[in-house]
PDB file of C-alpha atoms in Angstrom:
ATOM      1  CA  MET A   1      61.688 139.084 174.328  1.00 95.00           C
ATOM      2  CA  LEU A   2      59.901 137.124 170.798  1.00 96.00           C
ATOM      3  CA  ILE A   3      61.711 134.069 169.541  1.00 97.00           C
ATOM      4  CA  ARG A   4      60.109 131.805 166.854  1.00 96.00           C
ATOM      5  CA  TYR A   5      59.439 128.335 167.569  1.00 96.00           C
ATOM      6  CA  LYS A   6      61.511 126.301 166.162  1.00 94.00           C
ATOM      7  CA  LYS A   7      61.257 122.068 166.450  1.00 93.00           C
ATOM      8  CA  SER A   8      63.551 121.942 169.473  1.00 95.00           C
ATOM      9  CA  PHE A   9      61.440 123.827 171.178  1.00 95.00           C
ATOM     10  CA  GLU A  10      58.596 121.178 170.485  1.00 94.00           C
ATOM     11  CA  LYS A  11      58.089 119.900 174.087  1.00 95.00           C
ATOM     12  CA  ILE A  12      58.064 122.980 176.344  1.00 96.00           C
ATOM     13  CA  ALA A  13      55.412 124.948 173.330  1.00 96.00           C
ATOM     14  CA  MET A  14      53.246 122.227 173.939  1.00 96.00           C
ATOM     15  CA  GLY A  15      53.449 122.336 177.797  1.00 95.00           C
ATOM     16  CA  LEU A  16      52.458 126.073 177.468  1.00 96.00           C
ATOM     17  CA  MET A  17      49.575 125.576 174.902  1.00 95.00           C
ATOM     18  CA  SER A  18      47.786 122.783 176.744  1.00 95.00           C
ATOM     19  CA  PHE A  19      47.612 125.733 179.462  1.00 93.00           C
ATOM     20  CA  MET A  20      44.701 126.829 176.383  1.00 92.00           C
ATOM     21  CA  PRO A  21      41.204 125.474 177.122  1.00 89.00           C
ATOM     22  CA  THR A  22      41.384 124.315 173.549  1.00 89.00           C
ATOM     23  CA  GLU A  23      44.467 122.543 173.915  1.00 94.00           C
ATOM     24  CA  LYS A  24      43.620 120.498 177.031  1.00 90.00           C
ATOM     25  CA  GLU A  25      43.254 117.443 174.639  1.00 94.00           C
ATOM     26  CA  ILE A  26      46.273 115.683 173.480  1.00 94.00           C
ATOM     27  CA  LYS A  27      44.807 115.001 169.788  1.00 96.00           C
ATOM     28  CA  GLN A  28      44.051 118.552 169.558  1.00 95.00           C
ATOM     29  CA  LEU A  29      47.472 120.164 170.721  1.00 95.00           C
ATOM     30  CA  GLN A  30      48.890 118.060 168.756  1.00 95.00           C
ATOM     31  CA  GLN A  31      46.958 119.164 165.366  1.00 96.00           C
ATOM     32  CA  SER A  32      47.238 123.142 166.421  1.00 95.00           C
ATOM     33  CA  MET A  33      51.642 122.363 166.829  1.00 96.00           C
ATOM     34  CA  LYS A  34      50.987 120.781 163.419  1.00 96.00           C
ATOM     35  CA  GLN A  35      49.356 123.468 162.054  1.00 96.00           C
ATOM     36  CA  TYR A  36      52.535 126.066 163.786  1.00 96.00           C
ATOM     37  CA  GLU A  37      54.782 123.994 161.516  1.00 95.00           C
ATOM     38  CA  GLU A  38      53.527 122.997 157.981  1.00 96.00           C
ATOM     39  CA  GLU A  39      51.332 126.262 157.469  1.00 97.00           C
ATOM     40  CA  PRO A  40      53.504 129.167 156.161  1.00 96.00           C
ATOM     41  CA  ASN A  41      50.402 131.226 156.927  1.00 97.00           C
ATOM     42  CA  PHE A  42      50.394 129.961 160.394  1.00 98.00           C
ATOM     43  CA  GLN A  43      53.424 131.246 162.815  1.00 97.00           C
ATOM     44  CA  LEU A  44      54.338 130.256 166.475  1.00 98.00           C
ATOM     45  CA  TYR A  45      56.654 132.417 169.166  1.00 98.00           C
ATOM     46  CA  LEU A  46      57.873 131.693 171.971  1.00 98.00           C
ATOM     47  CA  TRP A  47      58.649 134.393 174.960  1.00 98.00           C
ATOM     48  CA  LYS A  48      61.914 134.611 176.339  1.00 97.00           C
ATOM     49  CA  GLU A  49      63.277 135.944 178.867  1.00 94.00           C
ATOM     50  CA  GLU A  50      65.989 133.978 181.190  1.00 92.00           C
ATOM     51  CA  ASP A  51      64.238 130.781 179.851  1.00 94.00           C
ATOM     52  CA  ILE A  52      61.150 130.758 177.407  1.00 96.00           C
ATOM     53  CA  ILE A  53      58.150 130.673 179.657  1.00 97.00           C
ATOM     54  CA  GLY A  54      55.511 132.280 177.473  1.00 97.00           C
ATOM     55  CA  LEU A  55      53.678 131.235 174.185  1.00 97.00           C
ATOM     56  CA  ALA A  56      52.148 133.286 171.265  1.00 97.00           C
ATOM     57  CA  GLY A  57      50.529 132.089 168.056  1.00 97.00           C
ATOM     58  CA  VAL A  58      49.295 134.163 165.346  1.00 97.00           C
ATOM     59  CA  GLU A  59      47.318 133.533 161.828  1.00 97.00           C
ATOM     60  CA  ILE A  60      48.514 135.681 159.153  1.00 97.00           C
ATOM     61  CA  ASP A  61      46.684 137.254 156.301  1.00 95.00           C
ATOM     62  CA  GLU A  62      47.148 140.424 153.965  1.00 93.00           C
ATOM     63  CA  GLU A  63      45.978 142.877 156.542  1.00 93.00           C
ATOM     64  CA  ARG A  64      45.361 141.025 159.657  1.00 96.00           C
ATOM     65  CA  VAL A  65      47.202 139.325 162.519  1.00 97.00           C
ATOM     66  CA  THR A  66      45.199 137.163 164.174  1.00 97.00           C
ATOM     67  CA  LEU A  67      46.271 136.160 168.015  1.00 96.00           C
ATOM     68  CA  ARG A  68      44.635 132.539 168.305  1.00 96.00           C
ATOM     69  CA  HIS A  69      46.805 131.456 171.283  1.00 95.00           C
ATOM     70  CA  ILE A  70      49.199 133.124 173.764  1.00 95.00           C
ATOM     71  CA  SER A  71      49.718 131.161 177.046  1.00 95.00           C
ATOM     72  CA  VAL A  72      52.294 132.010 179.991  1.00 95.00           C
ATOM     73  CA  ASN A  73      53.782 129.551 182.383  1.00 95.00           C
ATOM     74  CA  PRO A  74      51.609 129.839 185.567  1.00 95.00           C
ATOM     75  CA  SER A  75      54.603 130.667 187.566  1.00 95.00           C
ATOM     76  CA  HIS A  76      54.820 133.915 185.374  1.00 94.00           C
ATOM     77  CA  ARG A  77      51.307 135.342 185.666  1.00 92.00           C
ATOM     78  CA  ASN A  78      50.020 138.446 186.736  1.00 92.00           C
ATOM     79  CA  GLU A  79      53.660 139.872 185.852  1.00 94.00           C
ATOM     80  CA  GLY A  80      52.932 141.694 182.450  1.00 93.00           C
ATOM     81  CA  VAL A  81      54.588 138.654 180.216  1.00 94.00           C
ATOM     82  CA  GLY A  82      51.185 138.451 178.052  1.00 93.00           C
ATOM     83  CA  HIS A  83      51.328 141.773 177.837  1.00 93.00           C
ATOM     84  CA  ARG A  84      54.399 142.352 176.504  1.00 95.00           C
ATOM     85  CA  ILE A  85      54.068 139.056 174.326  1.00 96.00           C
ATOM     86  CA  VAL A  86      51.170 141.221 172.720  1.00 94.00           C
ATOM     87  CA  SER A  87      52.727 144.812 172.808  1.00 94.00           C
ATOM     88  CA  ALA A  88      55.772 142.437 170.795  1.00 96.00           C
ATOM     89  CA  LEU A  89      52.903 141.168 168.481  1.00 96.00           C
ATOM     90  CA  LYS A  90      52.189 144.788 167.375  1.00 94.00           C
ATOM     91  CA  GLU A  91      55.264 146.355 167.161  1.00 95.00           C
ATOM     92  CA  MET A  92      56.488 143.208 164.454  1.00 96.00           C
ATOM     93  CA  TYR A  93      53.286 144.088 162.513  1.00 95.00           C
ATOM     94  CA  ASN A  94      52.748 147.028 163.151  1.00 93.00           C
ATOM     95  CA  GLU A  95      51.444 147.322 158.945  1.00 94.00           C
ATOM     96  CA  LYS A  96      48.480 145.000 159.880  1.00 95.00           C
ATOM     97  CA  GLU A  97      45.505 145.113 161.731  1.00 94.00           C
ATOM     98  CA  LEU A  98      46.299 142.832 165.264  1.00 94.00           C
ATOM     99  CA  GLY A  99      42.797 140.741 166.683  1.00 94.00           C
ATOM    100  CA  SER A 100      41.851 138.463 168.393  1.00 94.00           C
ATOM    101  CA  THR A 101      39.356 134.687 167.881  1.00 93.00           C
ATOM    102  CA  SER A 102      36.902 134.157 170.135  1.00 91.00           C
ATOM    103  CA  TYR A 103      39.196 132.099 172.968  1.00 90.00           C
ATOM    104  CA  THR A 104      42.031 134.961 173.068  1.00 91.00           C
ATOM    105  CA  GLU A 105      39.481 138.438 173.075  1.00 92.00           C
ATOM    106  CA  GLY A 106      39.169 138.296 176.688  1.00 89.00           C
ATOM    107  CA  PHE A 107      42.939 138.670 177.736  1.00 88.00           C
ATOM    108  CA  PHE A 108      43.719 140.398 174.203  1.00 86.00           C
ATOM    109  CA  GLN A 109      41.220 143.636 174.936  1.00 87.00           C
ATOM    110  CA  LYS A 110      42.194 143.782 178.317  1.00 85.00           C
ATOM    111  CA  CYS A 111      45.493 144.265 177.034  1.00 82.00           C
ATOM    112  CA  ASN A 112      44.099 146.998 174.533  1.00 76.00           C
ATOM    113  CA  ASP A 113      42.542 148.559 177.446  1.00 74.00           C
ATOM    114  CA  ASN A 114      45.574 148.695 179.658  1.00 67.00           C
ATOM    115  CA  GLU A 115      47.405 150.222 176.742  1.00 64.00           C
ATOM    116  CA  THR A 116      44.588 152.865 176.553  1.00 54.00           C
ATOM    117  CA  ALA A 117      44.488 153.773 179.849  1.00 53.00           C
ATOM    118  CA  ALA A 118      48.402 154.465 179.936  1.00 52.00           C
ATOM    119  CA  GLU A 119      48.272 156.306 177.382  1.00 48.00           C
TER     120      GLU A 119
END
């Protein structure tokens, strides 16, 4: 289930976000975390099953929600966690178009392709 990021989850969120290729440098990672903490149109969500095992960061505007970050703990990859995160975001923001950045586009497209194949 998706839960909103809180400061008490900072270490686990930073750990998960550090798996993103764009967040390998600590300064960039800290800057991204600060953006999610301070800017109201940037929201960070954690995916919790028994433990927190995934993360999604979105940028929200009037018509669109852009998936900026998505990450799953490596020990839980290939179990459909990322797909469940994207589905939960689509459900949460069902009145808006859900899109991606150049960094999340490949995974986002894969989720859409699997969704289309299942219909």
